[in-house]
PDB file of N, CA, C and O in Angstrom:
ATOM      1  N   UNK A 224     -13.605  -9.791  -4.657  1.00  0.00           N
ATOM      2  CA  UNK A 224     -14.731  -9.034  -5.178  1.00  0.00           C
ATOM      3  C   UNK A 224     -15.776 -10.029  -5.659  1.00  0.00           C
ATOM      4  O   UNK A 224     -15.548 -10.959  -6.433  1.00  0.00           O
ATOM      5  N   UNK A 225     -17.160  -9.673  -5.013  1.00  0.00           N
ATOM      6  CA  UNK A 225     -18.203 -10.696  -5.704  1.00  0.00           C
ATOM      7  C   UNK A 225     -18.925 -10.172  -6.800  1.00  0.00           C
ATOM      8  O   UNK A 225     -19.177  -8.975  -6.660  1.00  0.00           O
ATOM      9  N   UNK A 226     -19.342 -10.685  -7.855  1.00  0.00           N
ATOM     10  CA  UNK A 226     -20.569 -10.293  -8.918  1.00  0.00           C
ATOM     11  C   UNK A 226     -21.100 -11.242  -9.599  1.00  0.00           C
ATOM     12  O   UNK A 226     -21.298 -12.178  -8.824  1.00  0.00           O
ATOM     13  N   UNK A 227     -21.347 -11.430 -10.369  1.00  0.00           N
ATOM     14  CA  UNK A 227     -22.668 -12.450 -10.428  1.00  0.00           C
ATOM     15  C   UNK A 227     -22.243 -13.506 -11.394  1.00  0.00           C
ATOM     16  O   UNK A 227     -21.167 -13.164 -11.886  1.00  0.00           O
ATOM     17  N   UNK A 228     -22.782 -15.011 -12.012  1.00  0.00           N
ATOM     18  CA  UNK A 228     -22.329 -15.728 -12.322  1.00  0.00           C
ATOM     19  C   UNK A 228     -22.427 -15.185 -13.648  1.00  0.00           C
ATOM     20  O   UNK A 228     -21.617 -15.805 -14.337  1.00  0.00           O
ATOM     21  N   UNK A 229     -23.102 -14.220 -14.422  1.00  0.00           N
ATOM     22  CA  UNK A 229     -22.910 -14.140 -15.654  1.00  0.00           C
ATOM     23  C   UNK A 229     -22.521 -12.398 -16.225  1.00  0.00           C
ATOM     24  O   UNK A 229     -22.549 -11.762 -17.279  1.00  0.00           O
ATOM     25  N   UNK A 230     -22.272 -12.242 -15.210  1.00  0.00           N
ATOM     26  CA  UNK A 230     -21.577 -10.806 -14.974  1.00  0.00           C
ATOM     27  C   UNK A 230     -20.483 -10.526 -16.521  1.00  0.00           C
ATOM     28  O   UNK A 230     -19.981 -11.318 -17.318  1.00  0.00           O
ATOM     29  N   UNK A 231     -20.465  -9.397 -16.440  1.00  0.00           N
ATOM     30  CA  UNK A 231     -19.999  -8.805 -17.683  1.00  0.00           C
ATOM     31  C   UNK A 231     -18.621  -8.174 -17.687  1.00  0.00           C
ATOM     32  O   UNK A 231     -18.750  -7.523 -16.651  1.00  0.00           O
ATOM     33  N   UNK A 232     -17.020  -7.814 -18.232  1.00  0.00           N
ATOM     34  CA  UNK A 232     -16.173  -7.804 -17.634  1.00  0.00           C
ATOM     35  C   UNK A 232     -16.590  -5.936 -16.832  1.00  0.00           C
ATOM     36  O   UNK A 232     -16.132  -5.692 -15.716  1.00  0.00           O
ATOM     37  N   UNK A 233     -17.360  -4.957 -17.502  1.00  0.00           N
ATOM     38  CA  UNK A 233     -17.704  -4.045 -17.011  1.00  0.00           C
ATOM     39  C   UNK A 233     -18.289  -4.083 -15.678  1.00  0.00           C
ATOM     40  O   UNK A 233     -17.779  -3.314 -14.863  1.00  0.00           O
ATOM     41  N   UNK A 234     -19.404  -4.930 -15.222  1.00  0.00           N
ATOM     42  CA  UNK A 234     -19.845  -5.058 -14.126  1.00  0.00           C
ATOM     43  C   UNK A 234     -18.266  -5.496 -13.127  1.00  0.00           C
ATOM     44  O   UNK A 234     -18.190  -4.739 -12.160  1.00  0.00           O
ATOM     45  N   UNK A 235     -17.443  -6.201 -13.168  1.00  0.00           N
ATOM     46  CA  UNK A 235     -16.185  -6.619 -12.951  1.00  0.00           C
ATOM     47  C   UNK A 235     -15.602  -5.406 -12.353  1.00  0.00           C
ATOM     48  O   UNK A 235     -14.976  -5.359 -11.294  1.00  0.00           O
ATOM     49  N   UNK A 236     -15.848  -4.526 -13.071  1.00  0.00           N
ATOM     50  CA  UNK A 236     -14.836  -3.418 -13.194  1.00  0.00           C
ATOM     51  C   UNK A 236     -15.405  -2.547 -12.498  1.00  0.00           C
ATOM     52  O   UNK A 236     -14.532  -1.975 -11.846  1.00  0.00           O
ATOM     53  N   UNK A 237     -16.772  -1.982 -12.201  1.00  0.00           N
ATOM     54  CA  UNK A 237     -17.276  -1.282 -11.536  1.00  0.00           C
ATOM     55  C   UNK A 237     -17.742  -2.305  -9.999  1.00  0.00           C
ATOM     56  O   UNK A 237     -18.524  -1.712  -9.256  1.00  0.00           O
ATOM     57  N   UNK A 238     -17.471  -3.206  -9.705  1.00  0.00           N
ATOM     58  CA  UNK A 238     -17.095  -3.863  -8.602  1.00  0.00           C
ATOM     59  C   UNK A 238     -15.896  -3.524  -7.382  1.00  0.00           C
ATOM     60  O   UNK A 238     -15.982  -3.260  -6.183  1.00  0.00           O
ATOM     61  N   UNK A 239     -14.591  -3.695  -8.466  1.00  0.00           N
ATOM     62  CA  UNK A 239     -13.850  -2.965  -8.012  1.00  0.00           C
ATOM     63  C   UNK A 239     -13.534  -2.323  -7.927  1.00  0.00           C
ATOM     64  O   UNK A 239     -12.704  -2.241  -7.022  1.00  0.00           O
ATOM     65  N   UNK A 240     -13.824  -1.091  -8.780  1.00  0.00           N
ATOM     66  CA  UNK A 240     -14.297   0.050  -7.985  1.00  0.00           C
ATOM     67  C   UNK A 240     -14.832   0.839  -6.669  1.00  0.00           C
ATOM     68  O   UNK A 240     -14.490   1.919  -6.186  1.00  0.00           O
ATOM     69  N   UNK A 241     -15.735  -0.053  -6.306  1.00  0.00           N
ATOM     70  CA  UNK A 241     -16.444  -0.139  -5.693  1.00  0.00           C
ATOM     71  C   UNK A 241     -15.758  -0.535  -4.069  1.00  0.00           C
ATOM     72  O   UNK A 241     -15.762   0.169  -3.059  1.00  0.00           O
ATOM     73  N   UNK A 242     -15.170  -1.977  -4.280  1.00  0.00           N
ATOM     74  CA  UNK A 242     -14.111  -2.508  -3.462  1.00  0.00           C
ATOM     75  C   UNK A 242     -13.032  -1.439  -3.076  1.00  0.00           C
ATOM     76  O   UNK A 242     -12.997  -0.894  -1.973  1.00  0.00           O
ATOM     77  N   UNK A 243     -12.375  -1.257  -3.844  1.00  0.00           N
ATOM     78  CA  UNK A 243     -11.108  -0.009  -3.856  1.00  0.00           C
ATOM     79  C   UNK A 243     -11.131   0.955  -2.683  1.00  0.00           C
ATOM     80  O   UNK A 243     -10.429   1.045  -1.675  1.00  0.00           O
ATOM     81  N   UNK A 244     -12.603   1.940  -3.335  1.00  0.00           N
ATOM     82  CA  UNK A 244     -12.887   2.784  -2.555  1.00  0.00           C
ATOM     83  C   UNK A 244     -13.744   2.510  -1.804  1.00  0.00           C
ATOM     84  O   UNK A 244     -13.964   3.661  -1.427  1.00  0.00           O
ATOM     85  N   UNK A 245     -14.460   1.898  -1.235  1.00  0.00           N
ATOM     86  CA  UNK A 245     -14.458   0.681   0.148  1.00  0.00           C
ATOM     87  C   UNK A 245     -13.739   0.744   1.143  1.00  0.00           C
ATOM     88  O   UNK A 245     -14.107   1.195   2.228  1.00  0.00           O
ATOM     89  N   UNK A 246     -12.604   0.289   0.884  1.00  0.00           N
ATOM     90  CA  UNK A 246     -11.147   0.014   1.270  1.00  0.00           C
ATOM     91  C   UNK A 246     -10.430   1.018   1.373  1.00  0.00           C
ATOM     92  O   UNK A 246      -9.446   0.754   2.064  1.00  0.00           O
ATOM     93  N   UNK A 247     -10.444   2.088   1.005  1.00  0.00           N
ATOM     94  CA  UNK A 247      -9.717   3.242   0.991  1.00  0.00           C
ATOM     95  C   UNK A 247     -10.066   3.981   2.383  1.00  0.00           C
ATOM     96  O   UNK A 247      -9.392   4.281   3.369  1.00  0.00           O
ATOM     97  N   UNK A 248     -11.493   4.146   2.004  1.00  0.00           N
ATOM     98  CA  UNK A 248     -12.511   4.740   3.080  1.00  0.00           C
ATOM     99  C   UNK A 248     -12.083   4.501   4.204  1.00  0.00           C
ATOM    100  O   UNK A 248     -11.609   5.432   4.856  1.00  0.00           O
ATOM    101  N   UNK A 249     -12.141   2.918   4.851  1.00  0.00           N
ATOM    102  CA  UNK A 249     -12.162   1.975   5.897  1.00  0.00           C
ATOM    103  C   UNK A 249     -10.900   2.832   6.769  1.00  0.00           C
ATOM    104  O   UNK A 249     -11.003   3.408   7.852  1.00  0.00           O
ATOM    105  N   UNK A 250      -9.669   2.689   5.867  1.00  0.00           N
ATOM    106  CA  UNK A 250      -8.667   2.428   6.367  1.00  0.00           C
ATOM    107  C   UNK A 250      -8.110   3.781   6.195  1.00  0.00           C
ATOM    108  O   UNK A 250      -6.911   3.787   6.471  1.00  0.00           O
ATOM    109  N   UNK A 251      -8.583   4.967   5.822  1.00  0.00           N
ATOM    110  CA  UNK A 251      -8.402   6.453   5.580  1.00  0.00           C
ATOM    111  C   UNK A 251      -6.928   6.752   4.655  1.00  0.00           C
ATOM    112  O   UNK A 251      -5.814   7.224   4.886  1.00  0.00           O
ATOM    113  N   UNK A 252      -7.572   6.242   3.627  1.00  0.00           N
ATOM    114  CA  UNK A 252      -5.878   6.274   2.725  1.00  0.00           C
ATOM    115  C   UNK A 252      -6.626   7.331   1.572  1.00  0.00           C
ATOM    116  O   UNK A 252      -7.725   7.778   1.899  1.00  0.00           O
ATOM    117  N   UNK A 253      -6.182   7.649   0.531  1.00  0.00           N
ATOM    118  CA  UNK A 253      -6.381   8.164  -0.546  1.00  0.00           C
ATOM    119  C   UNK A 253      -8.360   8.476  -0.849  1.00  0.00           C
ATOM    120  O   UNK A 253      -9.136   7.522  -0.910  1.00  0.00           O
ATOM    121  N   UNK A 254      -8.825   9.927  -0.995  1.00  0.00           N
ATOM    122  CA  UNK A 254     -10.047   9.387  -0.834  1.00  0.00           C
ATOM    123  C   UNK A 254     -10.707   9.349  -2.232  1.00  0.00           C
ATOM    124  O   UNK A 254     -11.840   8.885  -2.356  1.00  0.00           O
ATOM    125  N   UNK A 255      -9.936   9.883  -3.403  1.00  0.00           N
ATOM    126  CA  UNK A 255     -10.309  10.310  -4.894  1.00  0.00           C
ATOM    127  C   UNK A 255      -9.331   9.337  -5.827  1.00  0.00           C
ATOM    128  O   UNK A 255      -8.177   9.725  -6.010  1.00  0.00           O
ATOM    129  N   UNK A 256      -9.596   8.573  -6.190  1.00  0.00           N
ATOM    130  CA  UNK A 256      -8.728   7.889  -7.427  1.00  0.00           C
ATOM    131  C   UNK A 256      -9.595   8.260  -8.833  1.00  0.00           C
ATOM    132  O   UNK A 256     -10.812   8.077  -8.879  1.00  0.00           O
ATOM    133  N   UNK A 257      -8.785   8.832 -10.033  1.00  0.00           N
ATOM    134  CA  UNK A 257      -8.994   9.136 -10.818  1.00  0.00           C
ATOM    135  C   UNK A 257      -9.474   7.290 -11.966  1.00  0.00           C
ATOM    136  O   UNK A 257      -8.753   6.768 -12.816  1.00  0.00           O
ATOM    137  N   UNK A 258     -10.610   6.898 -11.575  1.00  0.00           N
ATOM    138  CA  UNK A 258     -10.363   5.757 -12.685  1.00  0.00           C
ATOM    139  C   UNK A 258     -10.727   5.836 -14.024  1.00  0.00           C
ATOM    140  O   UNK A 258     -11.072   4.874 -14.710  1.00  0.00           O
ATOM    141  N   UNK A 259     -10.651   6.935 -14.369  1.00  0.00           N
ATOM    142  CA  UNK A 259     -10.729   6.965 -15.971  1.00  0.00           C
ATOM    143  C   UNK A 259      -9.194   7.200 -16.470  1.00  0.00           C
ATOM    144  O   UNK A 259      -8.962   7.309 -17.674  1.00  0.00           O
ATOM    145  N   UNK A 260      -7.943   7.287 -15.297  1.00  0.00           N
ATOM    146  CA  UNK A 260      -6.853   7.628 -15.618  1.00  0.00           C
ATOM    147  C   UNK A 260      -6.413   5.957 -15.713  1.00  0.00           C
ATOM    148  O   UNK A 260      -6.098   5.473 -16.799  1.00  0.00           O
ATOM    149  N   UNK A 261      -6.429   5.144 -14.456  1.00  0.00           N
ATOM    150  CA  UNK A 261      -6.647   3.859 -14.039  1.00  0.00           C
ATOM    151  C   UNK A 261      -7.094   2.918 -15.258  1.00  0.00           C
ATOM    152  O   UNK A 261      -6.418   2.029 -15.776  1.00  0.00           O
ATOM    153  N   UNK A 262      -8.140   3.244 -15.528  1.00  0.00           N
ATOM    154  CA  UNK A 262      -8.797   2.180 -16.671  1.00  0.00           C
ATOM    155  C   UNK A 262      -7.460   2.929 -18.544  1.00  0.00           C
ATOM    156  O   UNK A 262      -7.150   2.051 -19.348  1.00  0.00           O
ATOM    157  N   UNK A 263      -7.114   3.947 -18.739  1.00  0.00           N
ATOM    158  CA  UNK A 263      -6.340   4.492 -19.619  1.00  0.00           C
ATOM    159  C   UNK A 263      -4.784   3.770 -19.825  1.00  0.00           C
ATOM    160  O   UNK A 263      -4.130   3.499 -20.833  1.00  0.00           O
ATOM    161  N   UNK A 264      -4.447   3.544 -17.851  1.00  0.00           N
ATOM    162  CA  UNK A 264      -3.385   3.117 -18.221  1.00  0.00           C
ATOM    163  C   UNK A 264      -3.192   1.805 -18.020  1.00  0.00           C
ATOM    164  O   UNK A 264      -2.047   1.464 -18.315  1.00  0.00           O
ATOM    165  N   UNK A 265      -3.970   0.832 -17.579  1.00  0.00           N
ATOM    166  CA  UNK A 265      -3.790  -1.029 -16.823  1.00  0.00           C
ATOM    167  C   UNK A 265      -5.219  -1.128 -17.632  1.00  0.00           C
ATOM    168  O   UNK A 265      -6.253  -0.550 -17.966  1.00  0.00           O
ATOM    169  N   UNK A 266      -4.390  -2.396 -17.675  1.00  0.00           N
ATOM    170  CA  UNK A 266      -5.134  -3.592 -18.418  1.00  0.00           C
ATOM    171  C   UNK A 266      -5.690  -4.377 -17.257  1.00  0.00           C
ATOM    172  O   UNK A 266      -5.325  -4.256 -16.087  1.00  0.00           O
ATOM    173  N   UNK A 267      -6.533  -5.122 -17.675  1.00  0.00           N
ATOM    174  CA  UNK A 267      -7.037  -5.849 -16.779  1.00  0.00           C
ATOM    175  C   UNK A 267      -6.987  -7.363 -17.339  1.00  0.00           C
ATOM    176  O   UNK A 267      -7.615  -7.618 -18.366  1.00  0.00           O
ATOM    177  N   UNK A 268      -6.295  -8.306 -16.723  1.00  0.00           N
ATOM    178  CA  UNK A 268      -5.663  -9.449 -17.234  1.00  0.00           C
ATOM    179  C   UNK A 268      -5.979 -10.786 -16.253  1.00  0.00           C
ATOM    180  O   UNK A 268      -5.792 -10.812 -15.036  1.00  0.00           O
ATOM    181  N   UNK A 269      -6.544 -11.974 -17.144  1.00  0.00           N
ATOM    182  CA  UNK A 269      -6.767 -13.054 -16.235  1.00  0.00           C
ATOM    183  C   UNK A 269      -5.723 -14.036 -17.229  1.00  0.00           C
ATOM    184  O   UNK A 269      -5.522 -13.470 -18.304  1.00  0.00           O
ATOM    185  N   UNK A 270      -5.369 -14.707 -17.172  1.00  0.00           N
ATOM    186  CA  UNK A 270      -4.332 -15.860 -17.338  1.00  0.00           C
ATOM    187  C   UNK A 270      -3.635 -15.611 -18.486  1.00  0.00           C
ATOM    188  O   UNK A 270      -3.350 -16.397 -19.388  1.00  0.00           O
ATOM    189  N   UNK A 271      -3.338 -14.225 -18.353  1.00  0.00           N
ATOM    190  CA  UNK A 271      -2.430 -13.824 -19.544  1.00  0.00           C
ATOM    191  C   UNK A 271      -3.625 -12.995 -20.820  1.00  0.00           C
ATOM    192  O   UNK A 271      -3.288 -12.159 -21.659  1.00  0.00           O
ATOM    193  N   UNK A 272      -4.696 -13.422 -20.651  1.00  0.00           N
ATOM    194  CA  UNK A 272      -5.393 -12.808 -21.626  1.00  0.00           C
ATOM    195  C   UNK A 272      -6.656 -10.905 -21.128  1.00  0.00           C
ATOM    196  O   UNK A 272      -7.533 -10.634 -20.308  1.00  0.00           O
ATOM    197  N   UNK A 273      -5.884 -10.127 -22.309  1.00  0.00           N
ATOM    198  CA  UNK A 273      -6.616  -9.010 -21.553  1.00  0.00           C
ATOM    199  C   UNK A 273      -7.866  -9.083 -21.504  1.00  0.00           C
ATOM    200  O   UNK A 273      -8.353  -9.682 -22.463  1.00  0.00           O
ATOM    201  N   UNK A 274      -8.776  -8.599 -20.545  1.00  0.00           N
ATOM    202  CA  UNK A 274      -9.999  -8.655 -21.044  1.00  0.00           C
ATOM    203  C   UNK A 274     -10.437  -7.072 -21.558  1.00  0.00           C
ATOM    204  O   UNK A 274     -11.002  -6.313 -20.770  1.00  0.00           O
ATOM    205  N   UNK A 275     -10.193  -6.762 -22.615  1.00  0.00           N
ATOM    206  CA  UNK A 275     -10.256  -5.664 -23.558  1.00  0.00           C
ATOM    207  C   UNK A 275     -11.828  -5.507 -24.191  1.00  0.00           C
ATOM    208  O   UNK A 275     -11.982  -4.475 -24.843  1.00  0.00           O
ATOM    209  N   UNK A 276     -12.823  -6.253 -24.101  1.00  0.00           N
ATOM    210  CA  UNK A 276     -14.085  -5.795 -24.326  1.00  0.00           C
ATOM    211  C   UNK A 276     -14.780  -6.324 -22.630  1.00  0.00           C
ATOM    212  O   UNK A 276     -14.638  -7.233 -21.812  1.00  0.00           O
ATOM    213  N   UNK A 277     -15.695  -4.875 -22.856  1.00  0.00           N
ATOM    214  CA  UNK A 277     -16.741  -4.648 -21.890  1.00  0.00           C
ATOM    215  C   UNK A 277     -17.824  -5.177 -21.740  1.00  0.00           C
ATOM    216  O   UNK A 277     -18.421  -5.317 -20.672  1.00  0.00           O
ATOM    217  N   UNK A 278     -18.373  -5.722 -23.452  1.00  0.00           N
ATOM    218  CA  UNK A 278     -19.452  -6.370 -23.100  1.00  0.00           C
ATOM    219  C   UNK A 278     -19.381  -7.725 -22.853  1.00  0.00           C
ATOM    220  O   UNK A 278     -20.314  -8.217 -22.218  1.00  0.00           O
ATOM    221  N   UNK A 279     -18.265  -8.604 -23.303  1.00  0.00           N
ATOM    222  CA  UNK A 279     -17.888  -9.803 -23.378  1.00  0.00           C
ATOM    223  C   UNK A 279     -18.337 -10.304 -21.575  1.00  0.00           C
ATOM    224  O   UNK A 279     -18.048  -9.669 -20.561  1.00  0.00           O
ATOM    225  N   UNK A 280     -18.788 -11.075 -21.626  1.00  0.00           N
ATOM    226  CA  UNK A 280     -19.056 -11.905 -20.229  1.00  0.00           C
ATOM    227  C   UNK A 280     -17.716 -13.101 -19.622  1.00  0.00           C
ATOM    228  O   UNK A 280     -17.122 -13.902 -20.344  1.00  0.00           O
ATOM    229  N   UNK A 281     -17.520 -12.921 -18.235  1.00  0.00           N
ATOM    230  CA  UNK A 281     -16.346 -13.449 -17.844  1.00  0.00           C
ATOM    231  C   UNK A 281     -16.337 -14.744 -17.594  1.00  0.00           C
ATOM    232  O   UNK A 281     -15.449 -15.330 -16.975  1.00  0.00           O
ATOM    233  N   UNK A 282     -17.786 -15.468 -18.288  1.00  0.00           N
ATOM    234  CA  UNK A 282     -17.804 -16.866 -18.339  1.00  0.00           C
ATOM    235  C   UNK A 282     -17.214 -17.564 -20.111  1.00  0.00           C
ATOM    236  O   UNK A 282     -17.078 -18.734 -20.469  1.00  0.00           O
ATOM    237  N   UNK A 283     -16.966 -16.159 -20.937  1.00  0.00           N
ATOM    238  CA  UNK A 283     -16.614 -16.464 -22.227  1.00  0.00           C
ATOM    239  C   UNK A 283     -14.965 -16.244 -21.944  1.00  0.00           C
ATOM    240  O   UNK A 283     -14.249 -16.443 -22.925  1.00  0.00           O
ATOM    241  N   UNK A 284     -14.365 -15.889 -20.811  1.00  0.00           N
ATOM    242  CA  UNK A 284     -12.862 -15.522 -20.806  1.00  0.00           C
ATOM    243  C   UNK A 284     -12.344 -17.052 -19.796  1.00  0.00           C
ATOM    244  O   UNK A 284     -11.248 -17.507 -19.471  1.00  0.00           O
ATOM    245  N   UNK A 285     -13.629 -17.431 -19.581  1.00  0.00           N
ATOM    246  CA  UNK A 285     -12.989 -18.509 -18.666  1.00  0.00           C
ATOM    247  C   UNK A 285     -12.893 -18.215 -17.439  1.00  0.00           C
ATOM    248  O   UNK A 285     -11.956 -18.649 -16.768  1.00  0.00           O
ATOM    249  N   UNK A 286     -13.753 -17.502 -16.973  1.00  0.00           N
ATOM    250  CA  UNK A 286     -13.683 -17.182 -15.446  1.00  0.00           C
ATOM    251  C   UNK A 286     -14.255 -17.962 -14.077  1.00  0.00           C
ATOM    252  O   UNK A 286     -15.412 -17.588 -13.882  1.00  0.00           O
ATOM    253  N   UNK A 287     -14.000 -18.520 -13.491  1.00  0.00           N
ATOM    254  CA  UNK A 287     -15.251 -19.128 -12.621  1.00  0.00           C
ATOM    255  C   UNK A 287     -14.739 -18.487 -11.332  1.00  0.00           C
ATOM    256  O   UNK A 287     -13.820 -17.671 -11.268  1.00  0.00           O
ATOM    257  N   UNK A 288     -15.593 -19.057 -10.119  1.00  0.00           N
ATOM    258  CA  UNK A 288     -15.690 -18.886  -8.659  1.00  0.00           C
ATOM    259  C   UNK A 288     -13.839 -18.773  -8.150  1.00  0.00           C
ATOM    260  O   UNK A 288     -13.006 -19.431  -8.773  1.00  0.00           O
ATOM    261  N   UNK A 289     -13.479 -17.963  -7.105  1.00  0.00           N
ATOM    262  CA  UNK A 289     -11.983 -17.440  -6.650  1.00  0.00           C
ATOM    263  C   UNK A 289     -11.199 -17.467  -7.775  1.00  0.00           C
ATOM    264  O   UNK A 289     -10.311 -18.318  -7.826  1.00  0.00           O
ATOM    265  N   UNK A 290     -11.361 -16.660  -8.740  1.00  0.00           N
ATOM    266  CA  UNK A 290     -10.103 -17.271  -9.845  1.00  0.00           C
ATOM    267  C   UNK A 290      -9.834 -15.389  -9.772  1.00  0.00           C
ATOM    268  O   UNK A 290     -10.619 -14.525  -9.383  1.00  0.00           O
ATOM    269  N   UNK A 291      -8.364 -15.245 -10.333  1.00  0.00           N
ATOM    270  CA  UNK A 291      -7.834 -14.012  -9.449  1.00  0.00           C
ATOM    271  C   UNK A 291      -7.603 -13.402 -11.161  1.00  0.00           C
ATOM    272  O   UNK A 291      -7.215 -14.038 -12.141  1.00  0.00           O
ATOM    273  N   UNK A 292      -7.981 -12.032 -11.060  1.00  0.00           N
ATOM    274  CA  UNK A 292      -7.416 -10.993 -12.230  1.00  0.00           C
ATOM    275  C   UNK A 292      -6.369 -10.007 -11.573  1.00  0.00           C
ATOM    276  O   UNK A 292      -6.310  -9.608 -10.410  1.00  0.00           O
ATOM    277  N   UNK A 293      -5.559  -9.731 -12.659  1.00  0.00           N
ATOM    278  CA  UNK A 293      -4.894  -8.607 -12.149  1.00  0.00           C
ATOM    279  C   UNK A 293      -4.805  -7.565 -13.059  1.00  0.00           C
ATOM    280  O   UNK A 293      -5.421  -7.529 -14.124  1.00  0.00           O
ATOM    281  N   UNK A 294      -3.917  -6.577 -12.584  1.00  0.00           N
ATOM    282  CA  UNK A 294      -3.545  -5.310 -13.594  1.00  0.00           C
ATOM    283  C   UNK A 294      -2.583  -5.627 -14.279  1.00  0.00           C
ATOM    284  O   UNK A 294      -1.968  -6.609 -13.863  1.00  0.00           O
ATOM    285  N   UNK A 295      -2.158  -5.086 -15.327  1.00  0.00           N
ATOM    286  CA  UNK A 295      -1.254  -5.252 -16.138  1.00  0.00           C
ATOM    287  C   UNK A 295      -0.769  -3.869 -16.628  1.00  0.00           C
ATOM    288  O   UNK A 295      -1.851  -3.325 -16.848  1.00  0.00           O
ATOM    289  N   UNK A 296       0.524  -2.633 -17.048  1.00  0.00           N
ATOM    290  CA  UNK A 296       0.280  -1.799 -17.184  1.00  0.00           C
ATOM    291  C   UNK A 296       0.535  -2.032 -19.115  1.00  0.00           C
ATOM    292  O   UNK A 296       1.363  -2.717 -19.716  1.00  0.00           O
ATOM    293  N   UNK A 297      -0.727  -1.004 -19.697  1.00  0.00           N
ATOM    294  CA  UNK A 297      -0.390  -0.990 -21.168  1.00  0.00           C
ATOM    295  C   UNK A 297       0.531  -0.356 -21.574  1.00  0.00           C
ATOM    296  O   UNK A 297       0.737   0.839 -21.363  1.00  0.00           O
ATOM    297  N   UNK A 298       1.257  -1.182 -22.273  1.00  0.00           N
ATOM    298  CA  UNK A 298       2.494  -0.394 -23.013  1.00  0.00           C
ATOM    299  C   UNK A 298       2.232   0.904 -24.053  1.00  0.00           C
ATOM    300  O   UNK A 298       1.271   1.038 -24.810  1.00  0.00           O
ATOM    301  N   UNK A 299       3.015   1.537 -23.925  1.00  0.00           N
ATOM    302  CA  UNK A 299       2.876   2.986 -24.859  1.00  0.00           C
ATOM    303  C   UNK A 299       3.079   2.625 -26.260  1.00  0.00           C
ATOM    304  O   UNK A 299       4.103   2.052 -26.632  1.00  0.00           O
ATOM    305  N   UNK A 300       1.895   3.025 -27.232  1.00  0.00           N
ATOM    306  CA  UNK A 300       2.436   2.791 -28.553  1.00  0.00           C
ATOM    307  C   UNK A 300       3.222   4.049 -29.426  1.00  0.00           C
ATOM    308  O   UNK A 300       3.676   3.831 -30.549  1.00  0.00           O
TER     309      UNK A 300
END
């Protein structure tokens, strides 16, 4: 997923979004993903650290050029 060098973890997030259902489309799989269910239950995690604010920029989490995030699922409190 590309976005910009000072991109925000929200812009991030509505990227892949974006990507997802992209990809979904292409390849005729699933055509509705609920991501307000998505964003409720996974975290979104780069080297162990969540990135839990939206406005925070992904050059303050340590992010640069191919560096990979993943999901994480949040535990139930």
């Amino acid at each position: 997923v590309v976005v910009v060098q000072n991109a925000s973890v929200l812009e991030l997030k509505k990227a892949l979004r974006r990507h997802i259902q992209l990809r979904q489309a292409r390849q005729g799989g699933v055509q509705h993903l609920s991501w307000k269910y998505i964003w409720r239950t996974y975290h979104l995690t780069y080297a162990g650290e969540k990135l839990a604010d939206d406005r925070k920029k992904l050059r303050e989490y340590g992010i640069r050029n191919r560096d990979e995030v993943s999901f994480i699922k949040k535990l139930r409190k």
